[in-house]
């Protein structure tokens, strides 16, 4: 199973930016579709973004389109989430996720998860 470790979370003011990173190990990184999901207190888990094996295709949840950008570096076994124009409603624990199947770009049911990193956006 692939292991995932997120970093880059923190406290930021509304309108600011953060860049999350997720380092993967244990399996061939380029064999996995990578994604980000988030969960705010008292709310259900929400799909944020996904990226195809090579990085050619990206997918976003409606609430982050135009503000967030997912990217990956297969040489570094790392996936990133650049978050701009942050809003208080973006406050959540952000989890990196991975799956061998590209169906997850539709189902969002990733098989492997990281522990998450907390992003807090103050108003």
mmCIF file of N, CA and C in Angstrom:
data_model
loop_
_atom_site.group_PDB
_atom_site.id
_atom_site.type_symbol
_atom_site.label_atom_id
_atom_site.label_comp_id
_atom_site.label_asym_id
_atom_site.label_seq_id
_atom_site.Cartn_x
_atom_site.Cartn_y
_atom_site.Cartn_z
ATOM 1 N N UNK A 1 0.851 -1.198 0.000
ATOM 2 C CA UNK A 1 0.000 0.000 0.000
ATOM 3 C C UNK A 1 0.883 1.243 0.000
ATOM 4 N N UNK A 2 0.457 2.261 -0.720
ATOM 5 C CA UNK A 2 1.218 3.498 -0.740
ATOM 6 C C UNK A 2 1.017 4.256 0.564
ATOM 7 N N UNK A 3 2.069 4.875 1.059
ATOM 8 C CA UNK A 3 1.992 5.712 2.248
ATOM 9 C C UNK A 3 2.035 7.181 1.825
ATOM 10 N N UNK A 4 1.209 7.994 2.495
ATOM 11 C CA UNK A 4 1.061 9.392 2.111
ATOM 12 C C UNK A 4 1.253 10.287 3.325
ATOM 13 N N UNK A 5 2.048 11.339 3.179
ATOM 14 C CA UNK A 5 2.287 12.275 4.265
ATOM 15 C C UNK A 5 2.105 13.691 3.731
ATOM 16 N N UNK A 6 1.133 14.399 4.320
ATOM 17 C CA UNK A 6 0.841 15.766 3.902
ATOM 18 C C UNK A 6 1.629 16.779 4.725
ATOM 19 N N UNK A 7 1.832 17.943 4.138
ATOM 20 C CA UNK A 7 2.449 19.064 4.839
ATOM 21 C C UNK A 7 1.988 20.362 4.195
ATOM 22 N N UNK A 8 2.221 21.472 4.922
ATOM 23 C CA UNK A 8 1.929 22.778 4.351
ATOM 24 C C UNK A 8 0.697 23.472 4.891
ATOM 25 N N UNK A 9 -0.055 22.798 5.758
ATOM 26 C CA UNK A 9 -1.228 23.448 6.321
ATOM 27 C C UNK A 9 -0.846 24.532 7.303
ATOM 28 N N UNK A 10 -1.836 25.312 7.718
ATOM 29 C CA UNK A 10 -1.589 26.373 8.683
ATOM 30 C C UNK A 10 -2.716 27.369 8.723
ATOM 31 N N UNK A 11 -2.433 28.501 9.344
ATOM 32 C CA UNK A 11 -3.422 29.578 9.501
ATOM 33 C C UNK A 11 -3.129 30.664 8.466
ATOM 34 N N UNK A 12 -4.170 31.097 7.766
ATOM 35 C CA UNK A 12 -4.007 32.131 6.746
ATOM 36 C C UNK A 12 -5.248 33.024 6.761
ATOM 37 N N UNK A 13 -5.057 34.260 6.407
ATOM 38 C CA UNK A 13 -6.201 35.178 6.332
ATOM 39 C C UNK A 13 -6.977 34.957 5.041
ATOM 40 N N UNK A 14 -8.244 35.299 5.084
ATOM 41 C CA UNK A 14 -9.074 35.213 3.880
ATOM 42 C C UNK A 14 -8.427 36.014 2.749
ATOM 43 N N UNK A 15 -8.443 35.435 1.569
ATOM 44 C CA UNK A 15 -7.815 36.054 0.412
ATOM 45 C C UNK A 15 -6.380 35.617 0.191
ATOM 46 N N UNK A 16 -5.816 34.949 1.179
ATOM 47 C CA UNK A 16 -4.437 34.506 1.085
ATOM 48 C C UNK A 16 -4.282 33.191 0.351
ATOM 49 N N UNK A 17 -3.044 32.692 0.376
ATOM 50 C CA UNK A 17 -2.701 31.469 -0.348
ATOM 51 C C UNK A 17 -1.918 30.508 0.534
ATOM 52 N N UNK A 18 -2.039 29.233 0.208
ATOM 53 C CA UNK A 18 -1.240 28.183 0.833
ATOM 54 C C UNK A 18 -0.944 27.138 -0.218
ATOM 55 N N UNK A 19 0.159 26.444 -0.031
ATOM 56 C CA UNK A 19 0.490 25.322 -0.911
ATOM 57 C C UNK A 19 0.685 24.071 -0.071
ATOM 58 N N UNK A 20 -0.138 23.080 -0.312
ATOM 59 C CA UNK A 20 -0.013 21.804 0.371
ATOM 60 C C UNK A 20 0.840 20.860 -0.468
ATOM 61 N N UNK A 21 1.577 20.011 0.225
ATOM 62 C CA UNK A 21 2.375 18.982 -0.433
ATOM 63 C C UNK A 21 2.016 17.624 0.147
ATOM 64 N N UNK A 22 2.184 16.596 -0.654
ATOM 65 C CA UNK A 22 1.946 15.229 -0.196
ATOM 66 C C UNK A 22 3.037 14.348 -0.769
ATOM 67 N N UNK A 23 3.836 13.777 0.110
ATOM 68 C CA UNK A 23 4.911 12.880 -0.296
ATOM 69 C C UNK A 23 4.426 11.440 -0.200
ATOM 70 N N UNK A 24 4.640 10.709 -1.275
ATOM 71 C CA UNK A 24 4.207 9.319 -1.336
ATOM 72 C C UNK A 24 5.406 8.380 -1.311
ATOM 73 N N UNK A 25 5.204 7.214 -0.716
ATOM 74 C CA UNK A 25 6.258 6.202 -0.686
ATOM 75 C C UNK A 25 5.628 4.819 -0.661
ATOM 76 N N UNK A 26 6.425 3.826 -0.984
ATOM 77 C CA UNK A 26 5.992 2.449 -0.855
ATOM 78 C C UNK A 26 5.579 1.775 -2.139
ATOM 79 N N UNK A 27 5.179 2.533 -3.129
ATOM 80 C CA UNK A 27 4.756 1.947 -4.398
ATOM 81 C C UNK A 27 5.166 2.895 -5.525
ATOM 82 N N UNK A 28 4.993 2.467 -6.751
ATOM 83 C CA UNK A 28 5.326 3.296 -7.903
ATOM 84 C C UNK A 28 4.320 4.428 -8.021
ATOM 85 N N UNK A 29 4.795 5.628 -7.763
ATOM 86 C CA UNK A 29 3.919 6.794 -7.652
ATOM 87 C C UNK A 29 3.124 7.024 -8.932
ATOM 88 N N UNK A 30 3.753 6.850 -10.078
ATOM 89 C CA UNK A 30 3.085 7.153 -11.339
ATOM 90 C C UNK A 30 1.975 6.160 -11.686
ATOM 91 N N UNK A 31 1.822 5.115 -10.901
ATOM 92 C CA UNK A 31 0.733 4.146 -11.098
ATOM 93 C C UNK A 31 -0.542 4.543 -10.376
ATOM 94 N N UNK A 32 -0.506 5.699 -9.704
ATOM 95 C CA UNK A 32 -1.633 6.133 -8.889
ATOM 96 C C UNK A 32 -2.233 7.442 -9.389
ATOM 97 N N UNK A 33 -3.553 7.462 -9.448
ATOM 98 C CA UNK A 33 -4.270 8.729 -9.528
ATOM 99 C C UNK A 33 -4.199 9.345 -8.137
ATOM 100 N N UNK A 34 -3.871 10.625 -8.077
ATOM 101 C CA UNK A 34 -3.741 11.302 -6.794
ATOM 102 C C UNK A 34 -4.853 12.325 -6.622
ATOM 103 N N UNK A 35 -5.179 12.563 -5.362
ATOM 104 C CA UNK A 35 -6.261 13.519 -5.121
ATOM 105 C C UNK A 35 -6.138 14.193 -3.779
ATOM 106 N N UNK A 36 -6.977 15.176 -3.597
ATOM 107 C CA UNK A 36 -7.120 15.867 -2.313
ATOM 108 C C UNK A 36 -8.606 15.890 -1.959
ATOM 109 N N UNK A 37 -8.891 15.586 -0.720
ATOM 110 C CA UNK A 37 -10.233 15.703 -0.178
ATOM 111 C C UNK A 37 -10.124 16.459 1.133
ATOM 112 N N UNK A 38 -11.226 17.017 1.584
ATOM 113 C CA UNK A 38 -11.187 17.764 2.837
ATOM 114 C C UNK A 38 -12.409 17.456 3.677
ATOM 115 N N UNK A 39 -12.251 17.667 4.972
ATOM 116 C CA UNK A 39 -13.376 17.471 5.886
ATOM 117 C C UNK A 39 -13.349 18.562 6.934
ATOM 118 N N UNK A 40 -14.401 19.322 6.974
ATOM 119 C CA UNK A 40 -14.564 20.372 7.973
ATOM 120 C C UNK A 40 -15.326 19.806 9.167
ATOM 121 N N UNK A 41 -15.157 20.408 10.353
ATOM 122 C CA UNK A 41 -15.857 19.918 11.544
ATOM 123 C C UNK A 41 -17.362 19.873 11.327
ATOM 124 N N UNK A 42 -17.943 18.724 11.611
ATOM 125 C CA UNK A 42 -19.386 18.585 11.510
ATOM 126 C C UNK A 42 -19.919 18.440 10.103
ATOM 127 N N UNK A 43 -19.013 18.334 9.135
ATOM 128 C CA UNK A 43 -19.451 18.221 7.738
ATOM 129 C C UNK A 43 -18.931 16.936 7.125
ATOM 130 N N UNK A 44 -19.548 16.552 6.018
ATOM 131 C CA UNK A 44 -19.107 15.360 5.316
ATOM 132 C C UNK A 44 -17.831 15.650 4.524
ATOM 133 N N UNK A 45 -17.131 14.576 4.236
ATOM 134 C CA UNK A 45 -15.934 14.687 3.424
ATOM 135 C C UNK A 45 -16.290 15.235 2.042
ATOM 136 N N UNK A 46 -15.440 16.098 1.522
ATOM 137 C CA UNK A 46 -15.703 16.762 0.248
ATOM 138 C C UNK A 46 -14.537 16.565 -0.706
ATOM 139 N N UNK A 47 -14.841 16.216 -1.934
ATOM 140 C CA UNK A 47 -13.819 16.097 -2.974
ATOM 141 C C UNK A 47 -13.298 17.480 -3.345
ATOM 142 N N UNK A 48 -11.981 17.609 -3.407
ATOM 143 C CA UNK A 48 -11.358 18.881 -3.763
ATOM 144 C C UNK A 48 -10.775 18.831 -5.169
ATOM 145 N N UNK A 49 -9.895 17.855 -5.402
ATOM 146 C CA UNK A 49 -9.232 17.808 -6.710
ATOM 147 C C UNK A 49 -8.616 16.432 -6.925
ATOM 148 N N UNK A 50 -8.373 16.110 -8.195
ATOM 149 C CA UNK A 50 -7.665 14.878 -8.555
ATOM 150 C C UNK A 50 -6.824 15.146 -9.786
ATOM 151 N N UNK A 51 -5.812 14.293 -9.953
ATOM 152 C CA UNK A 51 -4.913 14.440 -11.097
ATOM 153 C C UNK A 51 -4.561 13.061 -11.622
ATOM 154 N N UNK A 52 -4.509 12.954 -12.945
ATOM 155 C CA UNK A 52 -4.256 11.674 -13.586
ATOM 156 C C UNK A 52 -2.814 11.211 -13.383
ATOM 157 N N UNK A 53 -2.541 9.992 -13.807
ATOM 158 C CA UNK A 53 -1.241 9.363 -13.578
ATOM 159 C C UNK A 53 -0.072 10.226 -14.052
ATOM 160 N N UNK A 54 -0.205 10.783 -15.233
ATOM 161 C CA UNK A 54 0.893 11.569 -15.804
ATOM 162 C C UNK A 54 0.770 13.059 -15.490
ATOM 163 N N UNK A 55 -0.383 13.453 -14.982
ATOM 164 C CA UNK A 55 -0.619 14.867 -14.699
ATOM 165 C C UNK A 55 -1.286 15.619 -15.828
ATOM 166 N N UNK A 56 -1.625 14.916 -16.904
ATOM 167 C CA UNK A 56 -2.209 15.591 -18.060
ATOM 168 C C UNK A 56 -3.640 16.070 -17.816
ATOM 169 N N UNK A 57 -4.337 15.387 -16.930
ATOM 170 C CA UNK A 57 -5.739 15.722 -16.686
ATOM 171 C C UNK A 57 -5.957 16.029 -15.219
ATOM 172 N N UNK A 58 -6.728 17.079 -14.968
ATOM 173 C CA UNK A 58 -7.058 17.468 -13.606
ATOM 174 C C UNK A 58 -8.563 17.629 -13.451
ATOM 175 N N UNK A 59 -9.024 17.462 -12.228
ATOM 176 C CA UNK A 59 -10.448 17.481 -11.920
ATOM 177 C C UNK A 59 -10.629 18.238 -10.611
ATOM 178 N N UNK A 60 -11.704 19.037 -10.530
ATOM 179 C CA UNK A 60 -11.910 19.872 -9.350
ATOM 180 C C UNK A 60 -13.352 19.814 -8.871
ATOM 181 N N UNK A 61 -13.495 19.968 -7.551
ATOM 182 C CA UNK A 61 -14.816 20.153 -7.004
ATOM 183 C C UNK A 61 -15.322 21.550 -7.339
ATOM 184 N N UNK A 62 -16.619 21.700 -7.399
ATOM 185 C CA UNK A 62 -17.201 22.967 -7.821
ATOM 186 C C UNK A 62 -16.797 24.132 -6.912
ATOM 187 N N UNK A 63 -16.651 23.860 -5.638
ATOM 188 C CA UNK A 63 -16.389 24.941 -4.685
ATOM 189 C C UNK A 63 -14.962 25.509 -4.787
ATOM 190 N N UNK A 64 -14.074 24.804 -5.483
ATOM 191 C CA UNK A 64 -12.687 25.274 -5.545
ATOM 192 C C UNK A 64 -12.227 25.599 -6.966
ATOM 193 N N UNK A 65 -13.074 25.344 -7.942
ATOM 194 C CA UNK A 65 -12.690 25.613 -9.332
ATOM 195 C C UNK A 65 -12.291 27.067 -9.519
ATOM 196 N N UNK A 66 -11.177 27.261 -10.196
ATOM 197 C CA UNK A 66 -10.684 28.606 -10.463
ATOM 198 C C UNK A 66 -9.828 29.188 -9.351
ATOM 199 N N UNK A 67 -9.805 28.523 -8.197
ATOM 200 C CA UNK A 67 -9.011 29.020 -7.067
ATOM 201 C C UNK A 67 -7.882 28.064 -6.682
ATOM 202 N N UNK A 68 -8.117 26.770 -6.818
ATOM 203 C CA UNK A 68 -7.138 25.753 -6.438
ATOM 204 C C UNK A 68 -6.561 25.098 -7.691
ATOM 205 N N UNK A 69 -5.289 24.677 -7.573
ATOM 206 C CA UNK A 69 -4.627 23.973 -8.668
ATOM 207 C C UNK A 69 -3.883 22.765 -8.122
ATOM 208 N N UNK A 70 -4.171 21.599 -8.683
ATOM 209 C CA UNK A 70 -3.466 20.384 -8.301
ATOM 210 C C UNK A 70 -2.386 20.107 -9.340
ATOM 211 N N UNK A 71 -1.244 19.624 -8.862
ATOM 212 C CA UNK A 71 -0.147 19.263 -9.760
ATOM 213 C C UNK A 71 0.633 18.118 -9.128
ATOM 214 N N UNK A 72 1.475 17.483 -9.927
ATOM 215 C CA UNK A 72 2.283 16.384 -9.396
ATOM 216 C C UNK A 72 3.652 16.392 -10.053
ATOM 217 N N UNK A 73 4.608 15.863 -9.301
ATOM 218 C CA UNK A 73 5.966 15.685 -9.809
ATOM 219 C C UNK A 73 6.316 14.217 -9.605
ATOM 220 N N UNK A 74 6.217 13.437 -10.652
ATOM 221 C CA UNK A 74 6.439 11.993 -10.521
ATOM 222 C C UNK A 74 7.890 11.658 -10.199
ATOM 223 N N UNK A 75 8.803 12.535 -10.538
ATOM 224 C CA UNK A 75 10.210 12.304 -10.195
ATOM 225 C C UNK A 75 10.450 12.461 -8.697
ATOM 226 N N UNK A 76 9.603 13.261 -8.052
ATOM 227 C CA UNK A 76 9.749 13.515 -6.612
ATOM 228 C C UNK A 76 8.698 12.775 -5.788
ATOM 229 N N UNK A 77 7.841 12.006 -6.460
ATOM 230 C CA UNK A 77 6.778 11.264 -5.749
ATOM 231 C C UNK A 77 5.922 12.185 -4.888
ATOM 232 N N UNK A 78 5.596 13.332 -5.439
ATOM 233 C CA UNK A 78 4.892 14.350 -4.661
ATOM 234 C C UNK A 78 3.744 14.943 -5.466
ATOM 235 N N UNK A 79 2.647 15.195 -4.768
ATOM 236 C CA UNK A 79 1.513 15.910 -5.346
ATOM 237 C C UNK A 79 1.295 17.181 -4.539
ATOM 238 N N UNK A 80 0.860 18.216 -5.225
ATOM 239 C CA UNK A 80 0.699 19.531 -4.603
ATOM 240 C C UNK A 80 -0.732 20.033 -4.766
ATOM 241 N N UNK A 81 -1.107 20.928 -3.868
ATOM 242 C CA UNK A 81 -2.371 21.642 -4.013
ATOM 243 C C UNK A 81 -2.099 23.111 -3.725
ATOM 244 N N UNK A 82 -2.117 23.916 -4.766
ATOM 245 C CA UNK A 82 -1.963 25.355 -4.605
ATOM 246 C C UNK A 82 -3.337 25.957 -4.382
ATOM 247 N N UNK A 83 -3.497 26.637 -3.269
ATOM 248 C CA UNK A 83 -4.790 27.191 -2.890
ATOM 249 C C UNK A 83 -4.682 28.710 -2.849
ATOM 250 N N UNK A 84 -5.421 29.374 -3.702
ATOM 251 C CA UNK A 84 -5.437 30.835 -3.765
ATOM 252 C C UNK A 84 -6.823 31.362 -3.409
ATOM 253 N N UNK A 85 -6.882 32.638 -3.115
ATOM 254 C CA UNK A 85 -8.158 33.296 -2.784
ATOM 255 C C UNK A 85 -8.930 32.499 -1.745
ATOM 256 N N UNK A 86 -8.242 32.134 -0.693
ATOM 257 C CA UNK A 86 -8.856 31.285 0.328
ATOM 258 C C UNK A 86 -9.994 32.002 1.045
ATOM 259 N N UNK A 87 -10.999 31.215 1.418
ATOM 260 C CA UNK A 87 -12.177 31.713 2.106
ATOM 261 C C UNK A 87 -12.314 30.997 3.447
ATOM 262 N N UNK A 88 -13.002 31.607 4.398
ATOM 263 C CA UNK A 88 -13.203 30.915 5.692
ATOM 264 C C UNK A 88 -13.846 29.534 5.518
ATOM 265 N N UNK A 89 -14.701 29.383 4.525
ATOM 266 C CA UNK A 89 -15.345 28.081 4.315
ATOM 267 C C UNK A 89 -14.394 27.024 3.757
ATOM 268 N N UNK A 90 -13.168 27.396 3.436
ATOM 269 C CA UNK A 90 -12.159 26.417 3.040
ATOM 270 C C UNK A 90 -11.483 25.774 4.246
ATOM 271 N N UNK A 91 -11.787 26.256 5.442
ATOM 272 C CA UNK A 91 -11.220 25.691 6.655
ATOM 273 C C UNK A 91 -11.607 24.226 6.792
ATOM 274 N N UNK A 92 -10.604 23.364 6.926
ATOM 275 C CA UNK A 92 -10.847 21.915 6.985
ATOM 276 C C UNK A 92 -9.520 21.194 7.182
ATOM 277 N N UNK A 93 -9.630 19.903 7.470
ATOM 278 C CA UNK A 93 -8.467 19.024 7.379
ATOM 279 C C UNK A 93 -8.398 18.513 5.939
ATOM 280 N N UNK A 94 -7.252 18.713 5.318
ATOM 281 C CA UNK A 94 -7.061 18.314 3.928
ATOM 282 C C UNK A 94 -6.269 17.013 3.880
ATOM 283 N N UNK A 95 -6.852 16.040 3.209
ATOM 284 C CA UNK A 95 -6.237 14.722 3.095
ATOM 285 C C UNK A 95 -5.767 14.483 1.666
ATOM 286 N N UNK A 96 -4.561 13.985 1.554
ATOM 287 C CA UNK A 96 -4.056 13.479 0.290
ATOM 288 C C UNK A 96 -4.575 12.053 0.114
ATOM 289 N N UNK A 97 -4.859 11.669 -1.122
ATOM 290 C CA UNK A 97 -5.389 10.336 -1.364
ATOM 291 C C UNK A 97 -4.838 9.778 -2.669
ATOM 292 N N UNK A 98 -4.859 8.458 -2.760
ATOM 293 C CA UNK A 98 -4.302 7.788 -3.935
ATOM 294 C C UNK A 98 -5.127 6.561 -4.281
ATOM 295 N N UNK A 99 -5.156 6.245 -5.554
ATOM 296 C CA UNK A 99 -5.840 5.025 -5.992
ATOM 297 C C UNK A 99 -5.270 4.573 -7.324
ATOM 298 N N UNK A 100 -5.245 3.246 -7.531
ATOM 299 C CA UNK A 100 -4.717 2.712 -8.791
ATOM 300 C C UNK A 100 -5.686 2.921 -9.954
ATOM 301 N N UNK A 101 -6.976 3.026 -9.642
ATOM 302 C CA UNK A 101 -7.988 3.118 -10.693
ATOM 303 C C UNK A 101 -8.336 4.562 -11.038
ATOM 304 N N UNK A 102 -8.439 4.851 -12.319
ATOM 305 C CA UNK A 102 -8.824 6.201 -12.715
ATOM 306 C C UNK A 102 -10.323 6.453 -12.551
ATOM 307 N N UNK A 103 -11.079 5.432 -12.128
ATOM 308 C CA UNK A 103 -12.496 5.645 -11.836
ATOM 309 C C UNK A 103 -12.684 6.617 -10.670
ATOM 310 N N UNK A 104 -11.650 6.768 -9.852
ATOM 311 C CA UNK A 104 -11.790 7.663 -8.697
ATOM 312 C C UNK A 104 -11.987 9.113 -9.120
ATOM 313 N N UNK A 105 -11.644 9.439 -10.363
ATOM 314 C CA UNK A 105 -11.890 10.807 -10.817
ATOM 315 C C UNK A 105 -13.385 11.084 -10.915
ATOM 316 N N UNK A 106 -14.172 10.009 -10.934
ATOM 317 C CA UNK A 106 -15.629 10.129 -10.962
ATOM 318 C C UNK A 106 -16.236 9.772 -9.606
ATOM 319 N N UNK A 107 -15.772 8.658 -9.019
ATOM 320 C CA UNK A 107 -16.365 8.165 -7.776
ATOM 321 C C UNK A 107 -15.832 8.877 -6.543
ATOM 322 N N UNK A 108 -14.566 9.363 -6.621
ATOM 323 C CA UNK A 108 -13.905 10.034 -5.496
ATOM 324 C C UNK A 108 -13.696 9.109 -4.311
ATOM 325 N N UNK A 109 -13.740 7.814 -4.518
ATOM 326 C CA UNK A 109 -13.566 6.837 -3.439
ATOM 327 C C UNK A 109 -12.154 6.270 -3.499
ATOM 328 N N UNK A 110 -11.213 7.037 -3.007
ATOM 329 C CA UNK A 110 -9.809 6.657 -3.025
ATOM 330 C C UNK A 110 -9.526 5.564 -1.994
ATOM 331 N N UNK A 111 -8.579 4.699 -2.324
ATOM 332 C CA UNK A 111 -8.286 3.569 -1.453
ATOM 333 C C UNK A 111 -7.257 3.847 -0.371
ATOM 334 N N UNK A 112 -6.396 4.838 -0.583
ATOM 335 C CA UNK A 112 -5.347 5.152 0.394
ATOM 336 C C UNK A 112 -5.431 6.627 0.774
ATOM 337 N N UNK A 113 -5.202 6.891 2.062
ATOM 338 C CA UNK A 113 -5.341 8.241 2.603
ATOM 339 C C UNK A 113 -4.158 8.588 3.481
ATOM 340 N N UNK A 114 -3.830 9.880 3.515
ATOM 341 C CA UNK A 114 -2.884 10.365 4.494
ATOM 342 C C UNK A 114 -3.601 10.821 5.758
ATOM 343 N N UNK A 115 -2.825 11.212 6.752
ATOM 344 C CA UNK A 115 -3.404 11.623 8.052
ATOM 345 C C UNK A 115 -4.081 12.975 7.968
ATOM 346 N N UNK A 116 -3.655 13.790 7.030
ATOM 347 C CA UNK A 116 -4.283 15.087 6.849
ATOM 348 C C UNK A 116 -3.466 16.230 7.438
ATOM 349 N N UNK A 117 -3.729 17.407 6.915
ATOM 350 C CA UNK A 117 -3.109 18.628 7.423
ATOM 351 C C UNK A 117 -4.193 19.688 7.555
ATOM 352 N N UNK A 118 -4.160 20.413 8.671
ATOM 353 C CA UNK A 118 -5.231 21.365 8.970
ATOM 354 C C UNK A 118 -4.968 22.705 8.293
ATOM 355 N N UNK A 119 -5.973 23.203 7.603
ATOM 356 C CA UNK A 119 -5.952 24.540 7.015
ATOM 357 C C UNK A 119 -7.037 25.361 7.693
ATOM 358 N N UNK A 120 -6.637 26.487 8.250
ATOM 359 C CA UNK A 120 -7.584 27.382 8.907
ATOM 360 C C UNK A 120 -7.519 28.739 8.224
ATOM 361 N N UNK A 121 -8.673 29.213 7.749
ATOM 362 C CA UNK A 121 -8.753 30.499 7.070
ATOM 363 C C UNK A 121 -9.561 31.446 7.945
ATOM 364 N N UNK A 122 -8.914 32.499 8.390
ATOM 365 C CA UNK A 122 -9.584 33.474 9.259
ATOM 366 C C UNK A 122 -10.209 34.589 8.426
ATOM 367 N N UNK A 123 -11.308 35.118 8.942
ATOM 368 C CA UNK A 123 -12.028 36.181 8.205
ATOM 369 C C UNK A 123 -11.535 37.563 8.589
#
